[in-house]
């Protein structure tokens, strides 16, 4: 397939990805002033797209960003954009869609360019990736689990920049990522908040299982992830007790199981923390049940898909 | 003058500003992963350019960013770039130069585009603005002083993202700016840190004068501004006592004078805080002496220049 | 009516309000050393008076204040005092009763005056206000909602002065009030705690409604308001889910509805936060149901009463 | 002497102390909304009265309180008031003068009483005490030193209510006082701030001496006491090194000497902390030198005066 | 009985207690590097021994300590050790068993002694005490309740040393104990965390009863005590509501009942806090029901046993 | 040499090290209740022994530990103990002496053993190590510099356990050490405090050099190290500016030089932080000058001695 280049969407225009760009004066670059979402498809259908779009609008609202669109508009724009690239995907091939929405050209924009660059209007970027480009080592990771590492850097507190605003001012997370990689180049960062509570990864929520109960941090200081919410719903359906509460590194080191949740991979077993095994060092039974239930709900065997993606990549 | 469009510099290329752009996959957009500097000229000569470049390198280092340049390279690139636009400036017309340096194409970059977009290399953007585009209401502000407003949002602590890394993940500051504008649309935000100490503005340091002594926050939690350092040097030359120490809102409300320091305007009187007059509500004598000494040092009457800029804008 | 002056109660004596006063040596003035309650009537009957008195006793206990009364005494004193003024109120006219209870004459009291001023005994002040003097703009506010503004000043933490002690050392709240008014002279202050969690107003609790669920801060750092408790009871009766949890400014900016709870007005819609609309900017349906249920419980149409009060004032 | 009752000053009127009072609706009582100063005389002359009045004005300013007076007015009012009582004092008898300045009648004031009670104007109370009424056990304390006890309650942080605003919302301090008295009924409370640094007493600053150097907390979180400043000046004159810095309980437990500073007693040795001796448990030599130098400066032997006061009381 | 000396267990050897010792180079002494448990018997049977051993393993895991044993091993070793001393106990005499498990000889151990001292292996110490040696004043305390005192020292936060690791680096607790004893030599310390929340004693958890509901701090910052868990189970069986939540000193001062939970005494009424009565100053009815239910569960009348122990001691 | 075993000192007795031990009931083991010092010799003379002993006494005092000795006693005991082992050291061979001083037998000590074990008296342990046993890889480290790694675990705050009390409740530090070793098995831990400021290592102070100025954390939250003080004295003598101030990870990542200070090795270059080079990755010139000056002061070439020790070990 993919006989031509994929399009990206930038401010109403469809542009081949290699040329999809944003003015260097845009507030996305000048102040990291961007809210964002990413969504994936299962069997070509975007999963909970409306929820993602509504959260995008909430993020914009909390960032004091005025939008010329309501949710219906953004949903329609997204679906139309996806249609444009639809022919590039084989049957059964899923994709990942990213929305980046900045406040538009910054105050640094030269006066003579403002009209042309849309000053006063937000900049909306949408692009998508075939799952095989995103999947990386998922097949192995689903089977072995990933390695979480807690860095020195603390997540900024909600009174500075609330992680509930899903945003692109993420240098603090990057500092965490680079520190985590000093322990293991493939480590997934697990950030603590300034009180020392376990918070989230740079792009995922986190949960542990302690004696049969799922425990995940409250949303006081983490993104209210849509995958996180899906896990809580699945747990409820499966009769697995689950709580949202403050957890500490002790709880992770002594947990029976652990996993990350994130849109692209749904739920990823985590079997090591700071080089120590979690539980017996293998993905655990509750993690497996959740992953299987999720696959059932969306009609995709997630592990099998990851294996197929690994082959195709 | 300005008979043709100004150039910007993006990764080694000179591009007319209206088309100067960055891939939507760049980490500048994807994670606000950019360190930055801005420098101005006095009588066409860039002021303390070397210090700005060295601080840029320190910011990159603290952000775990590997650079293919040393300070000499960046200085030469900057000066060469400035030469290209030199003919656009009239005699006596000064400019403001911005460096934005991102970690380059992010991991989201499609594999097939990585080589083309320079994956693995930082993205260096340089652009400049004639001072008249930056100056805004400076002429009036130098005479009347600006209005500082403290928002609800607190500056993120250094253990999350140290403001000493001059960076572009600035959404937290923007939240402060928008809150400050609910008090006065022309307000300058003055952020407190999470302990409630006065910290900095979104683009400037801050100082007060109490019974003849200049007091400015330590660099524990603020940018070690080059203009701030210049003021401390000038104070020393003028025999005005100056200390770096924690100050609180009480100190601002009861100060005799206050001012912001920032590269473009050097030093700006601040005469109101949260709608209350500071001192007698007019720029104070020590502020005036510092501003005059600065102008003498660089051979530019800053107020007169601001007035000229206001006319030409 | 009101053909003669209302009485106040001060330390066992009934005194016309214009002359009701307290020695300048009292600890109420010297150290803000006062615990307090306020209660209102519905159809002339004081609402939950016993609960208010018991909380007053708890506040005194937590302030290490010894009382010569038990709850029965204080209840009787209050009812007897109300009887004295009863003839001043027309049928259907309600009132607001305030108890201020200080530790009595302070150590600054001149030795020769101590016996006369009751040194060693608390000072009990009780006064009441006709609802029309308290109601202000309630009729409009019930219909339009009030504007909440978060100030820079943070609520003092419980380890300094626990807001569960309902007390009169409230200068910190006043600082918040004055800052909030720099945004809107009619703003209601909404204070955050030192961790940045939403806490309370200077004289009210706060709650939001998010997708059908009422959410209000825990009592870790706010007054356990009796009106707040009433709302939680009404919600339970109406089958509206409600939780006590930490909430942040993000949650308010993205809420569907919000309201304050306080004894005089029971429950007041809040439709703006920091100049931004909450939900669609109008009092919401759950707020309306709660207000109506409250009115039903006490046999008073609160909106209609507010309108009547506005006319009579 | 004292053949007639002393006068107090309340809002422009001279009133015998036994009847000097304030409306129960005043914001002094309703919200602890009072700023304050206290000054003493040496040989009948008020000590640094102008500095006290200027600090009162700064406190009012930081509390967003508008005053109808400038410093000259308040100084004149004070001196005239003192003249009225002058005949009550014997030669050599000193006095202590207190200013309490509230925001005036609160919003709770009944509408019909507002004009009469001066609504919209601050309430100014001034009263004085003969030193013998204030001195208590000073004679013994100067010789033996007092016992400092650190309570559980922490001083509220400056971001809630800055102790630099000398104010009367002091319930938090009272909680500390009552806790300290559970250790020793005569204990002087020594409060820590929320970071655990030594801060101040409820009515005094604190300092220690470690190997010849005076160390006292910075004004980040304590009142910038005028007696504290006097001690720093005297130390400078005497060639005793002195620093303002964060100190912790460790430093007090291992200090060689310690003392409190406060207007009425100037400087009081502290020889026990939490039941443990400081140094050898006796007032130390540097404390003695400072006390003597102070006495010399003001022409009063402070210990001898305290002994005389003890006799006369 | 007790005709010969009790044995202790040290690293696989049985040693008379008077000679049971550990090398001065052991990390137990050199860095307080010890995890621990204590268990008691009821009618000679160790209570929840397996749970204690599993928690010991979790503590070791969270302390990055590698163990050569699994739970079965430690359980067997413990039971065998108890058998050795069994003949020393009369019928009905219960005992208290302590496990101390250090990381073994420290890096300070002289190279020539390392092999002999077991370098690289943990040091396991087990000893036991007849309940009569532990019981002290329990008989009186069960009847009168103990006196809790909150010290100045704050419990270290979980991000420094998580109290969920039951460990022997307890100097911070000892500082609290000594401060509490300045109020009452028999006081039980009740430590607050650095946010001012009530946490735990140096060797016990704490709970209060407010209007019929048991409230105990969450495990965010306290040991997840096995006795604490037992109380929560008993409460559930008895239909007494119970919550885990942050509580503050206010809640203790205004509680109806309070109690400590700890392995040796199970549950101990607390009837005073900082010299103030809790409730009516006597052990309360819910405390009594829990104590009785516990006794029933284990077949021991705890009060009667305490009385017998007091006599035998 | 060393033809017989070295002695250790335990509570007045000289015991061969292999048998030097402490009762398992001692508070050193039961609660980490030990204060400590370590001192080294230069050319056989103990360096600043008196200062170490005075700090030990201060630590004991701050830990509420009563001692039966004054400084003279402890100095004499130490010197006498050193004499006993003196014959084991060759000319030029230096040693390291450790004092551990616990509160003595804990309350867990069986009543019948208390008298025998010295209940009520502290336990004093003194032992020494030949420098060659301590030196490890110093020769290489002096030349290459060590690798500092900042862990996730934060140093406990002074309000919990002040690091100025040099003590043996060090499990929190050990957690840091083990985390640091996940980055590099030879890493030296560099702990941050709970505000994110750079604090200290588990057994050393830390300093950096920025543009010619030595910067080291204040003693607010670190041990006031005697080697740290020596460096500040040497810097003063050498005319190198030095400040005590809060520093952050940014400052270390961008420093020109860094080093640790500790009694055994005096001053150790640190050339990597979190896998990143500090400066050019080699020990810097100011570090070298300090090391050389120190050696000159004590008459020992520290690098040469380290090389000799490496050979002899």
mmCIF file with all atom_site columns, N, CA and C in Angstrom, chain A residues 150-154 178-179 182-183 192 194 249 274-276, chain F residues 150-154 178-179 182-183 192 194 249 274-276:
data_model
loop_
_atom_site.group_PDB
_atom_site.id
_atom_site.type_symbol
_atom_site.label_atom_id
_atom_site.label_alt_id
_atom_site.label_comp_id
_atom_site.label_asym_id
_atom_site.label_entity_id
_atom_site.label_seq_id
_atom_site.pdbx_PDB_ins_code
_atom_site.Cartn_x
_atom_site.Cartn_y
_atom_site.Cartn_z
_atom_site.occupancy
_atom_site.B_iso_or_equiv
_atom_site.pdbx_formal_charge
_atom_site.auth_seq_id
_atom_site.auth_comp_id
_atom_site.auth_asym_id
_atom_site.auth_atom_id
_atom_site.pdbx_PDB_model_num
ATOM 1  N N  . UNK A 1 150 ? 12.207 5.512  38.241 1.00 0.00 ? 150 UNK A N  1
ATOM 2  C CA . UNK A 1 150 ? 11.824 6.798  38.840 1.00 0.00 ? 150 UNK A CA 1
ATOM 3  C C  . UNK A 1 150 ? 13.022 7.736  38.814 1.00 0.00 ? 150 UNK A C  1
ATOM 4  N N  . UNK A 1 151 ? 12.876 8.907  38.214 1.00 0.00 ? 151 UNK A N  1
ATOM 5  C CA . UNK A 1 151 ? 14.008 9.826  38.109 1.00 0.00 ? 151 UNK A CA 1
ATOM 6  C C  . UNK A 1 151 ? 14.088 10.740 39.321 1.00 0.00 ? 151 UNK A C  1
ATOM 7  N N  . UNK A 1 152 ? 15.087 11.591 39.330 1.00 0.00 ? 152 UNK A N  1
ATOM 8  C CA . UNK A 1 152 ? 15.232 12.603 40.377 1.00 0.00 ? 152 UNK A CA 1
ATOM 9  C C  . UNK A 1 152 ? 14.230 13.735 40.190 1.00 0.00 ? 152 UNK A C  1
ATOM 10 N N  . UNK A 1 153 ? 14.023 14.118 38.943 1.00 0.00 ? 153 UNK A N  1
ATOM 11 C CA . UNK A 1 153 ? 13.119 15.221 38.629 1.00 0.00 ? 153 UNK A CA 1
ATOM 12 C C  . UNK A 1 153 ? 11.699 14.887 39.056 1.00 0.00 ? 153 UNK A C  1
ATOM 13 N N  . UNK A 1 154 ? 11.020 15.846 39.666 1.00 0.00 ? 154 UNK A N  1
ATOM 14 C CA . UNK A 1 154 ? 9.650  15.645 40.110 1.00 0.00 ? 154 UNK A CA 1
ATOM 15 C C  . UNK A 1 154 ? 8.679  16.270 39.109 1.00 0.00 ? 154 UNK A C  1
ATOM 16 N N  . UNK A 1 178 ? 15.320 11.386 30.300 1.00 0.00 ? 178 UNK A N  1
ATOM 17 C CA . UNK A 1 178 ? 16.761 11.242 30.119 1.00 0.00 ? 178 UNK A CA 1
ATOM 18 C C  . UNK A 1 178 ? 17.429 10.687 31.374 1.00 0.00 ? 178 UNK A C  1
ATOM 19 N N  . UNK A 1 179 ? 16.934 11.070 32.542 1.00 0.00 ? 179 UNK A N  1
ATOM 20 C CA . UNK A 1 179 ? 17.492 10.502 33.774 1.00 0.00 ? 179 UNK A CA 1
ATOM 21 C C  . UNK A 1 179 ? 17.178 9.008  33.867 1.00 0.00 ? 179 UNK A C  1
ATOM 22 N N  . UNK A 1 182 ? 19.484 6.762  32.096 1.00 0.00 ? 182 UNK A N  1
ATOM 23 C CA . UNK A 1 182 ? 20.821 6.500  32.635 1.00 0.00 ? 182 UNK A CA 1
ATOM 24 C C  . UNK A 1 182 ? 20.830 5.157  33.367 1.00 0.00 ? 182 UNK A C  1
ATOM 25 N N  . UNK A 1 183 ? 19.664 4.681  33.726 1.00 0.00 ? 183 UNK A N  1
ATOM 26 C CA . UNK A 1 183 ? 19.572 3.370  34.382 1.00 0.00 ? 183 UNK A CA 1
ATOM 27 C C  . UNK A 1 183 ? 19.410 2.280  33.335 1.00 0.00 ? 183 UNK A C  1
ATOM 28 N N  . UNK A 1 192 ? 7.503  10.869 40.061 1.00 0.00 ? 192 UNK A N  1
ATOM 29 C CA . UNK A 1 192 ? 6.861  11.134 41.346 1.00 0.00 ? 192 UNK A CA 1
ATOM 30 C C  . UNK A 1 192 ? 6.454  12.605 41.368 1.00 0.00 ? 192 UNK A C  1
ATOM 31 N N  . UNK A 1 194 ? 5.804  16.228 43.691 1.00 0.00 ? 194 UNK A N  1
ATOM 32 C CA . UNK A 1 194 ? 6.702  16.904 44.637 1.00 0.00 ? 194 UNK A CA 1
ATOM 33 C C  . UNK A 1 194 ? 6.491  16.443 46.077 1.00 0.00 ? 194 UNK A C  1
ATOM 34 N N  . UNK A 1 249 ? 6.545  4.756  46.214 1.00 0.00 ? 249 UNK A N  1
ATOM 35 C CA . UNK A 1 249 ? 7.500  3.823  45.623 1.00 0.00 ? 249 UNK A CA 1
ATOM 36 C C  . UNK A 1 249 ? 7.484  2.479  46.356 1.00 0.00 ? 249 UNK A C  1
ATOM 37 N N  . UNK A 1 274 ? 13.104 0.209  38.847 1.00 0.00 ? 274 UNK A N  1
ATOM 38 C CA . UNK A 1 274 ? 14.454 0.571  39.329 1.00 0.00 ? 274 UNK A CA 1
ATOM 39 C C  . UNK A 1 274 ? 15.369 -0.644 39.415 1.00 0.00 ? 274 UNK A C  1
ATOM 40 N N  . UNK A 1 275 ? 15.313 -1.461 38.383 1.00 0.00 ? 275 UNK A N  1
ATOM 41 C CA . UNK A 1 275 ? 16.110 -2.698 38.220 1.00 0.00 ? 275 UNK A CA 1
ATOM 42 C C  . UNK A 1 275 ? 15.625 -3.869 39.089 1.00 0.00 ? 275 UNK A C  1
ATOM 43 N N  . UNK A 1 276 ? 14.619 -3.647 39.941 1.00 0.00 ? 276 UNK A N  1
ATOM 44 C CA . UNK A 1 276 ? 14.084 -4.734 40.782 1.00 0.00 ? 276 UNK A CA 1
ATOM 45 C C  . UNK A 1 276 ? 12.862 -5.355 40.114 1.00 0.00 ? 276 UNK A C  1
ATOM 46 N N  . UNK F 2 150 ? 22.212 11.420 41.408 1.00 0.00 ? 150 UNK F N  1
ATOM 47 C CA . UNK F 2 150 ? 21.109 11.881 42.270 1.00 0.00 ? 150 UNK F CA 1
ATOM 48 C C  . UNK F 2 150 ? 19.989 10.854 42.215 1.00 0.00 ? 150 UNK F C  1
ATOM 49 N N  . UNK F 2 151 ? 19.573 10.346 43.367 1.00 0.00 ? 151 UNK F N  1
ATOM 50 C CA . UNK F 2 151 ? 18.534 9.310  43.384 1.00 0.00 ? 151 UNK F CA 1
ATOM 51 C C  . UNK F 2 151 ? 17.137 9.931  43.447 1.00 0.00 ? 151 UNK F C  1
ATOM 52 N N  . UNK F 2 152 ? 16.156 9.087  43.431 1.00 0.00 ? 152 UNK F N  1
ATOM 53 C CA . UNK F 2 152 ? 14.760 9.521  43.591 1.00 0.00 ? 152 UNK F CA 1
ATOM 54 C C  . UNK F 2 152 ? 14.471 9.910  45.040 1.00 0.00 ? 152 UNK F C  1
ATOM 55 N N  . UNK F 2 153 ? 14.999 9.126  45.966 1.00 0.00 ? 153 UNK F N  1
ATOM 56 C CA . UNK F 2 153 ? 14.782 9.357  47.398 1.00 0.00 ? 153 UNK F CA 1
ATOM 57 C C  . UNK F 2 153 ? 15.336 10.703 47.820 1.00 0.00 ? 153 UNK F C  1
ATOM 58 N N  . UNK F 2 154 ? 14.562 11.448 48.606 1.00 0.00 ? 154 UNK F N  1
ATOM 59 C CA . UNK F 2 154 ? 14.999 12.747 49.089 1.00 0.00 ? 154 UNK F CA 1
ATOM 60 C C  . UNK F 2 154 ? 15.517 12.637 50.523 1.00 0.00 ? 154 UNK F C  1
ATOM 61 N N  . UNK F 2 178 ? 21.497 2.756  47.017 1.00 0.00 ? 178 UNK F N  1
ATOM 62 C CA . UNK F 2 178 ? 21.129 1.634  46.152 1.00 0.00 ? 178 UNK F CA 1
ATOM 63 C C  . UNK F 2 178 ? 20.517 2.120  44.838 1.00 0.00 ? 178 UNK F C  1
ATOM 64 N N  . UNK F 2 179 ? 19.754 3.204  44.907 1.00 0.00 ? 179 UNK F N  1
ATOM 65 C CA . UNK F 2 179 ? 19.217 3.760  43.655 1.00 0.00 ? 179 UNK F CA 1
ATOM 66 C C  . UNK F 2 179 ? 20.335 4.301  42.770 1.00 0.00 ? 179 UNK F C  1
ATOM 67 N N  . UNK F 2 182 ? 22.040 1.838  40.639 1.00 0.00 ? 182 UNK F N  1
ATOM 68 C CA . UNK F 2 182 ? 21.376 1.310  39.438 1.00 0.00 ? 182 UNK F CA 1
ATOM 69 C C  . UNK F 2 182 ? 21.883 2.046  38.200 1.00 0.00 ? 182 UNK F C  1
ATOM 70 N N  . UNK F 2 183 ? 22.481 3.208  38.401 1.00 0.00 ? 183 UNK F N  1
ATOM 71 C CA . UNK F 2 183 ? 23.058 3.944  37.272 1.00 0.00 ? 183 UNK F CA 1
ATOM 72 C C  . UNK F 2 183 ? 24.502 3.533  37.054 1.00 0.00 ? 183 UNK F C  1
ATOM 73 N N  . UNK F 2 192 ? 19.247 15.058 47.077 1.00 0.00 ? 192 UNK F N  1
ATOM 74 C CA . UNK F 2 192 ? 18.573 16.348 47.089 1.00 0.00 ? 192 UNK F CA 1
ATOM 75 C C  . UNK F 2 192 ? 17.674 16.397 48.321 1.00 0.00 ? 192 UNK F C  1
ATOM 76 N N  . UNK F 2 194 ? 14.015 17.828 50.213 1.00 0.00 ? 194 UNK F N  1
ATOM 77 C CA . UNK F 2 194 ? 12.629 17.718 49.732 1.00 0.00 ? 194 UNK F CA 1
ATOM 78 C C  . UNK F 2 194 ? 12.184 18.934 48.918 1.00 0.00 ? 194 UNK F C  1
ATOM 79 N N  . UNK F 2 249 ? 20.335 21.030 40.803 1.00 0.00 ? 249 UNK F N  1
ATOM 80 C CA . UNK F 2 249 ? 20.951 20.114 39.851 1.00 0.00 ? 249 UNK F CA 1
ATOM 81 C C  . UNK F 2 249 ? 21.470 20.866 38.626 1.00 0.00 ? 249 UNK F C  1
ATOM 82 N N  . UNK F 2 274 ? 25.227 12.139 36.997 1.00 0.00 ? 274 UNK F N  1
ATOM 83 C CA . UNK F 2 274 ? 24.160 11.451 36.251 1.00 0.00 ? 274 UNK F CA 1
ATOM 84 C C  . UNK F 2 274 ? 24.610 11.073 34.840 1.00 0.00 ? 274 UNK F C  1
ATOM 85 N N  . UNK F 2 275 ? 25.804 10.550 34.734 1.00 0.00 ? 275 UNK F N  1
ATOM 86 C CA . UNK F 2 275 ? 26.467 10.099 33.485 1.00 0.00 ? 275 UNK F CA 1
ATOM 87 C C  . UNK F 2 275 ? 26.969 11.245 32.602 1.00 0.00 ? 275 UNK F C  1
ATOM 88 N N  . UNK F 2 276 ? 26.709 12.497 32.983 1.00 0.00 ? 276 UNK F N  1
ATOM 89 C CA . UNK F 2 276 ? 27.197 13.626 32.184 1.00 0.00 ? 276 UNK F CA 1
ATOM 90 C C  . UNK F 2 276 ? 28.510 14.136 32.763 1.00 0.00 ? 276 UNK F C  1
#
